[in-house]
Amino acid sequence: MKDIKKTLFMKEAASGKSHNILVEICIAGLLFFIASVAMGLVQIPALTAYLLSNQDYMSMLLAGRLDTQKMLSVFSNIPEWIMIVMLFAEILLTLIVMLYCRFFEKRKFSTLGFVRKGMVKQYLTGIIAGTVAFSIAYLLCLVTGSIKYEGIAASISPLYIIGYFLGYLLQGMAEEVLCRGYLMVSLSRRYHVTLAIVTNSLFFAFLHSSNNGVSPLAYLNLFLFGVFASLLLLDFGNIWIVAAFHSIWNFVQGNIYGVQVSGMRVTNSVVSTSYTDGMEFINGGAFGMEGGLAVTLVFMAGIALLCIHLYKKGAIIDINITGQEEYICQGVQADGNEEISQAAENTTAVQQDNNIYEQDVQMFQEAGGPEETDISNNIIINREADVLDSEVIKNNNASIQAGENTGSQDSVQQTSFDESYFKD
């Protein structure tokens, strides 16, 4: 079975305390909930200003009775400037995740993928890649006739276009920090990277459950986008390129081509696009092109290209090999490290003793005495003394090396040992 090598910042995050998969998902969900409440509080002044300026709402308020149909109409026709405010409020999600990691898990911001080296280049690369990717999906819909290009939009507000662009930069970064920077990296501390990719992609798709027009194919595309974004982060080793791709993908489809963004209709765009009835399977229908087959093909092709690139650079390896490498790298922290170190020292000592013994034998032979050696059995034979006792010789040798005279002088003479022969 194959897995993907961890990036440097993922290995850095692994030094902290990890949680099981259910706890990590719950933490990510809790962070999203807290951020949603905070964003709602920020949006209250903007919504209040809108409602007070809406005649239908004010008439109902003054009459003391609320019409359900009119209320739905009021909230479904929220002006675009409030949508831009909502996009800007997404920065709170990024800040909440970063603060949690910094103060509760004691993790550096770099463990979320905020790598400084080449950040500008990576971000620009993500913008270009996201623009090209969605343009290909748009072209596929044009070729199949599932959408119709209706030319440049009649009315364009540059101020709104700029507002959307800046808002999507914050929104795309927020979702990537939560799903990829936090959840995927956190899961990789205890589980294989592949499992971390699948889990964070499912979580990302689930976050869009309340969007208008969501369908089974839309869920699949959201999951595929999560897989693609995860592989992009692993391939390039930073979150800048992933966040840029996500942000520009949303901006291009909504404010350049005039297509719904995950169910949200944007009226202020450069190009006007209409949908062909009966071809929702390709163009995505009410959810937008993200709910259609054209986007499915684009993401599948993108995933295949990233997998090929990761394989060529050696980032896709066997899980067993990965485990062995990690064990060796972390051997210093392992409980059995002292035994491994002691075994290495013993091996070195044995080699040194063998070298000393060979030197002693060579000196003994060069002395020209009547003695002979049998190296294979580690026994020294003195023919004149008719002694064949390896234990006696070993004891004498040990006494001489220790500087002690434990044996009698006769026994030493009887075996014809010369002390100079055995000096190290």
Coordinates of C-alpha atoms in Angstrom, one line a residue:
M1 CA 0.0 0.0 0.0
K2 CA 1.2 3.5 -0.9
D3 CA 1.3 6.7 1.1
I4 CA 2.6 10.2 0.6
K5 CA 5.6 11.6 2.4
K6 CA 4.9 14.4 4.9
T7 CA 6.1 17.9 4.2
L8 CA 8.6 19.6 6.5
F9 CA 6.0 21.6 8.3
M10 CA 3.9 18.5 8.8
K11 CA 6.9 16.8 10.4
E12 CA 7.4 19.9 12.6
A13 CA 3.7 19.7 13.7
A14 CA 4.2 16.0 14.6
S15 CA 6.4 17.0 17.6
G16 CA 3.2 18.2 19.4
K17 CA 0.5 16.2 21.1
S18 CA -1.9 14.5 18.7
H19 CA -5.5 13.4 19.1
N20 CA -7.6 10.6 17.6
I21 CA -9.5 11.2 14.4
L22 CA -12.9 11.9 16.1
V23 CA -11.4 14.4 18.4
E24 CA -9.6 16.2 15.6
I25 CA -12.9 16.4 13.6
C26 CA -14.8 17.7 16.6
I27 CA -12.1 20.4 17.2
A28 CA -12.3 21.5 13.6
G29 CA -16.1 21.6 13.8
L30 CA -16.0 23.6 17.0
L31 CA -13.6 26.1 15.6
F32 CA -15.9 26.5 12.6
F33 CA -18.9 27.0 14.9
I34 CA -17.1 29.6 17.0
A35 CA -16.0 31.5 13.9
S36 CA -19.5 31.4 12.4
V37 CA -20.9 33.0 15.6
A38 CA -18.2 35.6 15.5
M39 CA -18.8 36.3 11.9
G40 CA -22.6 36.6 12.5
L41 CA -22.0 39.2 15.2
V42 CA -19.8 41.2 12.8
Q43 CA -22.6 41.0 10.2
I44 CA -25.4 42.2 12.5
P45 CA -24.7 45.9 11.9
A46 CA -24.7 45.4 8.1
L47 CA -27.9 43.3 8.2
T48 CA -29.6 45.8 10.5
A49 CA -28.8 48.7 8.1
Y50 CA -30.2 46.7 5.2
L51 CA -33.4 45.7 7.0
L52 CA -34.1 49.3 8.1
S53 CA -33.7 50.5 4.5
N54 CA -36.0 47.8 3.1
Q55 CA -39.6 49.0 2.6
D56 CA -41.3 45.6 2.8
Y57 CA -39.6 44.8 6.0
M58 CA -40.4 48.2 7.6
S59 CA -44.0 48.0 6.6
M60 CA -44.4 44.6 8.2
L61 CA -42.6 45.9 11.3
L62 CA -44.8 48.9 11.6
A63 CA -47.9 46.9 11.0
G64 CA -46.9 44.5 13.8
R65 CA -47.2 41.4 11.8
L66 CA -44.7 39.4 9.7
D67 CA -45.4 37.8 6.4
T68 CA -43.4 34.6 5.9
Q69 CA -43.3 34.9 2.1
K70 CA -42.2 38.6 2.3
M71 CA -39.5 37.7 4.8
L72 CA -38.1 35.1 2.6
S73 CA -38.1 37.5 -0.3
V74 CA -36.3 40.1 1.9
F75 CA -33.5 37.8 2.9
S76 CA -33.1 36.2 -0.6
N77 CA -32.5 39.6 -2.1
I78 CA -29.7 40.7 0.1
P79 CA -27.6 43.3 -1.7
E80 CA -24.1 42.4 -2.9
W81 CA -22.3 44.8 -0.5
I82 CA -23.5 42.6 2.4
M83 CA -22.1 39.5 0.6
I84 CA -18.8 41.3 0.4
V85 CA -19.0 42.1 4.1
M86 CA -19.6 38.4 4.8
L87 CA -16.6 37.4 2.7
F88 CA -14.4 39.9 4.7
A89 CA -15.7 38.4 7.9
E90 CA -14.1 35.1 7.0
I91 CA -10.8 36.4 8.3
L92 CA -12.1 35.7 11.7
L93 CA -12.0 31.9 10.9
T94 CA -8.4 32.2 10.0
L95 CA -7.5 34.1 13.1
I96 CA -9.4 31.7 15.4
V97 CA -7.7 28.6 14.0
M98 CA -4.3 30.3 14.2
L99 CA -4.9 31.4 17.8
Y100 CA -6.1 28.0 18.8
C101 CA -3.0 26.3 17.4
R102 CA -0.6 28.9 18.9
F103 CA -2.0 29.1 22.5
F104 CA -3.7 25.7 23.0
E105 CA -1.5 23.3 21.0
K106 CA 1.7 25.4 21.2
R107 CA 2.2 25.1 17.4
K108 CA 4.0 27.5 15.2
F109 CA 2.1 29.2 12.4
S110 CA 4.5 27.5 10.0
T111 CA 2.8 24.1 10.9
L112 CA -0.3 25.4 9.2
G113 CA 1.6 25.8 5.9
F114 CA 2.6 29.4 6.3
V115 CA 6.1 28.9 4.8
R116 CA 7.8 32.2 4.1
K117 CA 10.2 31.0 1.4
G118 CA 8.8 31.8 -2.1
M119 CA 5.4 32.8 -0.7
V120 CA 4.8 35.5 -3.3
K121 CA 5.8 33.3 -6.2
Q122 CA 3.7 30.4 -4.9
Y123 CA 0.6 32.7 -4.4
L124 CA 0.9 34.0 -8.0
T125 CA 1.3 30.5 -9.3
G126 CA -1.9 29.5 -7.5
I127 CA -3.8 32.4 -9.0
I128 CA -2.7 31.5 -12.5
A129 CA -3.5 27.8 -12.0
G130 CA -6.9 28.5 -10.6
T131 CA -7.8 30.8 -13.4
V132 CA -6.7 28.3 -16.1
A133 CA -8.5 25.4 -14.3
F134 CA -11.9 27.0 -14.2
S135 CA -11.5 28.4 -17.7
I136 CA -11.1 24.8 -18.9
A137 CA -14.3 23.8 -17.1
Y138 CA -16.1 26.8 -18.6
L139 CA -14.9 25.8 -22.1
L140 CA -16.1 22.2 -21.6
C141 CA -19.6 23.6 -20.8
L142 CA -19.5 25.8 -23.9
V143 CA -18.5 22.9 -26.1
T144 CA -21.2 20.7 -24.8
G145 CA -23.8 23.5 -25.1
S146 CA -24.7 23.3 -21.5
I147 CA -24.1 27.0 -21.0
K148 CA -24.3 30.0 -23.3
Y149 CA -21.9 32.9 -23.5
E150 CA -23.9 36.1 -23.8
G151 CA -21.1 38.7 -24.1
I152 CA -19.8 41.4 -21.7
A153 CA -22.2 42.3 -18.9
A154 CA -24.3 45.4 -19.5
S155 CA -23.4 47.0 -16.2
I156 CA -20.2 46.5 -14.3
S157 CA -19.3 48.1 -11.0
P158 CA -15.5 48.1 -10.6
L159 CA -15.8 48.8 -6.9
Y160 CA -17.9 45.7 -6.4
I161 CA -15.5 43.6 -8.5
I162 CA -12.5 44.8 -6.4
G163 CA -14.5 44.2 -3.2
Y164 CA -15.3 40.6 -4.3
F165 CA -11.7 40.0 -5.3
L166 CA -10.4 41.0 -1.9
G167 CA -13.2 39.2 0.0
Y168 CA -12.5 35.9 -1.9
L169 CA -8.8 36.2 -1.0
L170 CA -9.8 36.1 2.7
Q171 CA -12.5 33.5 2.2
G172 CA -10.4 31.0 0.3
M173 CA -7.5 31.3 2.8
A174 CA -9.9 30.7 5.7
E175 CA -11.3 27.5 4.4
E176 CA -7.9 26.2 3.5
V177 CA -6.4 27.0 6.9
L178 CA -9.2 25.1 8.6
C179 CA -9.5 22.1 6.4
R180 CA -6.0 21.6 5.0
G181 CA -3.7 23.7 7.3
Y182 CA -5.3 22.5 10.6
L183 CA -7.3 19.3 10.1
M184 CA -5.2 17.5 7.5
V185 CA -1.9 18.4 9.2
S186 CA -3.3 17.5 12.6
L187 CA -4.5 14.1 11.4
S188 CA -1.1 13.4 9.8
R189 CA 0.5 13.5 13.3
R190 CA -1.0 10.1 14.1
Y191 CA -2.4 8.7 10.9
H192 CA -1.2 8.1 7.3
V193 CA -1.3 11.1 5.0
T194 CA -3.8 9.3 2.8
L195 CA -6.3 9.0 5.6
A196 CA -5.8 12.7 6.5
I197 CA -6.5 13.7 2.9
V198 CA -9.8 11.7 2.7
T199 CA -11.0 12.9 6.1
N200 CA -10.4 16.6 5.6
S201 CA -12.0 16.4 2.1
L202 CA -15.1 14.8 3.5
F203 CA -15.2 17.5 6.2
F204 CA -14.8 20.2 3.5
A205 CA -17.7 18.8 1.5
F206 CA -19.9 18.6 4.6
L207 CA -19.4 22.3 5.4
H208 CA -21.3 23.2 2.2
S209 CA -24.4 21.1 3.0
S210 CA -26.6 24.2 3.6
N211 CA -25.7 25.8 0.3
N212 CA -28.4 26.4 -2.3
G213 CA -28.8 23.7 -5.0
V214 CA -26.4 21.1 -3.4
S215 CA -26.6 17.7 -5.1
P216 CA -24.8 14.3 -4.9
L217 CA -22.6 15.3 -7.8
A218 CA -21.9 18.7 -6.0
Y219 CA -20.8 16.7 -2.9
L220 CA -18.5 14.6 -5.1
N221 CA -16.9 17.7 -6.7
L222 CA -16.4 19.3 -3.3
F223 CA -14.7 16.1 -2.1
L224 CA -12.5 16.0 -5.3
F225 CA -11.6 19.7 -4.7
G226 CA -10.5 18.8 -1.2
V227 CA -8.4 16.0 -2.5
F228 CA -6.9 18.2 -5.2
A229 CA -6.1 21.0 -2.7
S230 CA -4.5 18.5 -0.3
L231 CA -2.2 17.1 -3.0
L232 CA -1.4 20.6 -4.1
L233 CA -0.3 21.5 -0.5
L234 CA 1.8 18.3 -0.3
D235 CA 3.4 18.8 -3.7
F236 CA 4.4 22.4 -3.2
G237 CA 4.9 22.3 0.6
N238 CA 3.0 25.5 1.5
I239 CA -0.5 26.8 1.9
W240 CA -0.1 30.0 -0.2
I241 CA -0.6 28.2 -3.5
V242 CA -3.6 26.3 -2.3
A243 CA -5.3 29.4 -0.8
A244 CA -4.6 31.4 -4.0
F245 CA -6.1 28.6 -6.2
H246 CA -9.2 28.4 -4.0
S247 CA -9.7 32.1 -3.9
I248 CA -9.3 32.8 -7.6
W249 CA -11.4 29.8 -8.5
N250 CA -14.3 31.4 -6.7
F251 CA -13.7 34.9 -8.0
V252 CA -13.3 33.8 -11.6
Q253 CA -16.5 31.7 -11.7
G254 CA -18.6 34.4 -10.0
N255 CA -17.2 37.7 -11.0
I256 CA -15.5 37.0 -14.3
Y257 CA -17.8 34.4 -15.9
G258 CA -21.0 35.2 -14.0
V259 CA -21.6 31.6 -12.6
Q260 CA -23.0 30.7 -9.2
V261 CA -20.4 30.1 -6.6
S262 CA -21.4 27.0 -4.6
G263 CA -25.0 28.0 -4.9
M264 CA -24.5 31.8 -4.4
R265 CA -25.6 33.9 -7.3
V266 CA -23.4 36.9 -8.1
T267 CA -25.0 39.6 -10.3
N268 CA -22.0 41.8 -10.7
S269 CA -19.6 40.1 -13.2
V270 CA -17.6 40.9 -16.3
V271 CA -19.2 38.2 -18.5
S272 CA -22.9 37.2 -18.8
T273 CA -23.6 33.4 -18.8
S274 CA -26.9 31.6 -19.1
Y275 CA -27.6 27.9 -18.5
T276 CA -29.2 25.5 -20.9
D277 CA -32.3 23.8 -19.4
G278 CA -32.1 20.0 -19.2
M279 CA -28.3 19.9 -19.0
E280 CA -27.8 20.4 -15.2
F281 CA -25.8 17.2 -15.1
I282 CA -23.0 19.0 -16.9
N283 CA -23.4 22.7 -15.9
G284 CA -24.4 22.0 -12.3
G285 CA -27.8 23.8 -12.2
A286 CA -28.6 26.0 -9.2
F287 CA -25.4 25.0 -7.4
G288 CA -23.3 26.4 -10.3
M289 CA -20.7 24.6 -12.4
E290 CA -19.2 23.1 -9.2
G291 CA -22.2 20.8 -9.2
G292 CA -21.6 19.6 -12.8
L293 CA -19.6 16.9 -14.7
A294 CA -17.3 19.5 -16.4
V295 CA -15.8 20.4 -13.0
T296 CA -15.6 16.7 -12.1
L297 CA -13.4 16.0 -15.1
V298 CA -11.2 19.0 -14.4
F299 CA -10.5 18.0 -10.8
M300 CA -9.9 14.4 -11.7
A301 CA -7.4 15.4 -14.3
G302 CA -5.8 17.8 -11.7
I303 CA -5.5 15.0 -9.1
A304 CA -4.0 12.6 -11.7
L305 CA -1.3 15.2 -12.7
L306 CA -0.4 15.9 -9.1
C307 CA -0.1 12.2 -8.3
I308 CA 2.2 11.7 -11.3
H309 CA 4.3 14.6 -10.2
L310 CA 4.5 13.4 -6.6
Y311 CA 5.5 9.9 -7.8
K312 CA 8.2 11.3 -10.1
K313 CA 9.8 13.3 -7.3
G314 CA 9.7 10.2 -5.0
A315 CA 7.0 11.5 -2.6
I316 CA 4.8 8.5 -3.0
I317 CA 6.3 5.5 -1.3
D318 CA 5.4 2.2 0.4
I319 CA 3.8 2.6 3.9
N320 CA 6.1 0.0 5.4
I321 CA 9.2 1.9 4.1
T322 CA 7.7 5.1 5.5
G323 CA 7.2 3.5 8.9
Q324 CA 10.8 2.2 9.0
E325 CA 12.2 5.5 8.0
E326 CA 10.2 7.3 10.6
Y327 CA 11.3 4.8 13.2
I328 CA 14.9 5.2 12.4
C329 CA 14.6 9.0 12.4
Q330 CA 12.9 8.9 15.7
G331 CA 15.2 6.2 17.2
V332 CA 16.8 8.7 19.5
Q333 CA 13.4 9.0 21.2
A334 CA 12.6 5.3 21.3
D335 CA 12.7 3.3 24.5
G336 CA 15.1 0.8 23.0
N337 CA 17.6 3.4 21.9
E338 CA 20.0 2.7 24.8
E339 CA 20.1 -1.0 23.9
I340 CA 20.9 -0.2 20.2
S341 CA 23.7 2.2 21.3
Q342 CA 25.1 -0.4 23.7
A343 CA 25.1 -3.1 21.0
A344 CA 27.1 -0.7 18.7
E345 CA 29.6 -0.1 21.5
N346 CA 30.0 -3.8 22.2
T347 CA 30.6 -4.5 18.5
T348 CA 33.3 -1.8 18.4
A349 CA 35.0 -3.2 21.5
V350 CA 35.1 -6.7 20.0
Q351 CA 36.8 -5.4 16.9
Q352 CA 39.4 -3.6 19.0
D353 CA 40.1 -6.8 21.0
N354 CA 40.6 -8.8 17.8
N355 CA 43.0 -6.2 16.5
I356 CA 45.0 -6.3 19.7
Y357 CA 45.1 -10.1 19.7
E358 CA 46.4 -10.3 16.1
Q359 CA 49.1 -7.8 17.0
D360 CA 50.2 -10.0 20.0
V361 CA 50.3 -13.1 17.8
Q362 CA 52.4 -11.3 15.2
M363 CA 54.9 -10.1 17.8
F364 CA 55.0 -13.6 19.3
Q365 CA 55.9 -15.2 16.0
E366 CA 58.5 -12.6 15.2
A367 CA 60.3 -13.3 18.4
G368 CA 61.5 -16.6 16.9
G369 CA 60.7 -18.8 19.9
P370 CA 59.6 -22.4 19.7
E371 CA 56.1 -21.5 20.3
E372 CA 53.4 -21.9 17.7
T373 CA 49.9 -20.4 17.5
D374 CA 46.6 -21.7 16.6
I375 CA 44.5 -18.6 15.9
S376 CA 41.4 -20.4 15.0
N377 CA 41.1 -21.9 18.5
N378 CA 42.7 -19.0 20.3
I379 CA 45.2 -21.5 22.0
I380 CA 49.0 -20.9 22.4
I381 CA 51.2 -24.1 22.5
N382 CA 54.6 -24.4 24.1
R383 CA 56.2 -27.7 23.1
E384 CA 59.1 -27.4 25.6
A385 CA 56.7 -27.1 28.5
D386 CA 54.2 -29.7 27.2
V387 CA 51.4 -27.3 28.1
L388 CA 48.2 -27.1 26.3
D389 CA 45.9 -25.1 28.6
S390 CA 44.1 -22.1 27.1
E391 CA 42.5 -21.2 30.4
V392 CA 45.9 -20.8 32.1
I393 CA 47.1 -18.7 29.2
K394 CA 44.0 -16.5 29.3
N395 CA 44.4 -15.9 33.0
N396 CA 48.1 -15.0 32.7
N397 CA 47.3 -12.7 29.8
A398 CA 44.6 -11.0 31.8
S399 CA 47.0 -10.6 34.8
I400 CA 49.7 -9.1 32.6
Q401 CA 47.4 -6.6 30.9
A402 CA 46.0 -5.5 34.3
G403 CA 49.5 -5.0 35.7
E404 CA 49.0 -7.7 38.3
N405 CA 51.0 -10.9 39.1
T406 CA 48.2 -13.3 40.1
G407 CA 50.0 -16.4 38.9
S408 CA 53.2 -17.9 40.3
Q409 CA 56.5 -17.2 38.7
D410 CA 57.0 -20.9 37.9
S411 CA 53.8 -21.1 36.0
V412 CA 54.7 -18.2 33.9
Q413 CA 58.2 -19.6 33.1
Q414 CA 56.7 -23.0 32.5
T415 CA 54.6 -21.6 29.6
S416 CA 57.6 -19.5 28.3
F417 CA 55.6 -16.3 28.3
D418 CA 57.4 -13.0 27.9
E419 CA 55.5 -10.1 29.3
S420 CA 56.8 -7.8 26.6
Y421 CA 54.9 -9.9 24.0
F422 CA 51.5 -9.0 25.5
K423 CA 51.9 -5.3 26.0
D424 CA 49.2 -3.3 24.1

